[in-house]
Amino acid sequence: MASVQSELGDSAVDCLRRRVLDQVYENSLCGVLIDLSGVEIIDSFGLRKLVDIAKMTRLLGAETRFTGIRPEVVASLVDLGTVSSDFVVVADLDAGLAAFSERT
Amino acid sequence: MTSEAQRIEIEAERDVRLAVRTAVDAARSLGFDRTRSLMIGTAVSELARNIHVHACQGYISIETSRRGEAIGLRIVAQDDGPGIEDLDLALQDHYSTRRSLGIGLPGTKRLMDEFDISSEPGKGTCISVSKWK
Ligand SMILES: Nc1ncnc2c1ncn2[C@@H]1O[C@H](COP(=O)(O)OP(=O)(O)O)[C@@H](O)[C@H]1O
Ligand SMILES: [Mg+2]
């Protein structure tokens, strides 16, 4: 489980990707949950980077789910038009764990 | 009628974040709620990032605007970059010359109440957007 504090800037999101991919690889994780409760602005660039992380973890054998999106952020995501089948959101940690264990 | 504008030069990624923060703060102090302030911030993020990525440098200006009783926030994004060949295409969802998501311009249009774009190839791009309270 990784959490993103503050902004999805270039370096923050690249650092997140590295951290997640390393952890998945080293610990043979099968699921990753990324907590976005610290994020206020998700633009198309940040969204693209998040979707890329999900695609990459899948190539390492792990599914990525996102959680914790703030209610104030949702309207922006809808207007931006986020529909990507790789951006899968779960309600909370329990729902994330349930989704992962269904698969095994 | 407008009050004085805040102008942020966009040259690096950190300037994009500064422009976003400035816009969100301006929206909040005008009385926009959090949700709508973040919509404005997201639009500014798209516009500033487009300047950074597609035009290298330019600026974002943020000002209060008034029309009769209405009060709102107006953002102008201007650059002297390469301009946009085909505006209709650029405003379509998923069109990108950079293989990125291509939802920045159409998304910005949906996020804001008003959206005006003018661009001349070789000369640059000017986008003006407003959201009313
Ligand atoms: N400021 C700009 N200067 C030059 N071209 C731009 C600018 N902003 C946008 N464009 C062009 O419009 C296209 C669509 O922009 P956008 O919807 O933000 O998608 P993206 O940035 O993901 O490519 C870009 O790929 C680019 O070709
Ligand atoms: Mg863009």
Short mmCIF file of C-alpha atoms in Angstrom, two decimals, chain B residues 5 63 67 71 92 95 116 122 128:
data_model
loop_
_atom_site.label_atom_id
_atom_site.label_comp_id
_atom_site.label_asym_id
_atom_site.label_seq_id
_atom_site.Cartn_x
_atom_site.Cartn_y
_atom_site.Cartn_z
CA ALA B 5 -3.91 40.41 -12.35
CA GLU B 63 -7.60 37.95 -12.35
CA ARG B 67 -19.85 41.30 -15.47
CA ILE B 71 -18.11 37.86 -10.25
CA GLN B 92 -11.21 16.82 -29.53
CA TYR B 95 -6.11 14.12 -29.77
CA ASP B 116 -11.74 31.12 -25.87
CA GLY B 122 4.48 29.91 -35.79
CA SER B 128 -8.71 32.64 -22.02
#
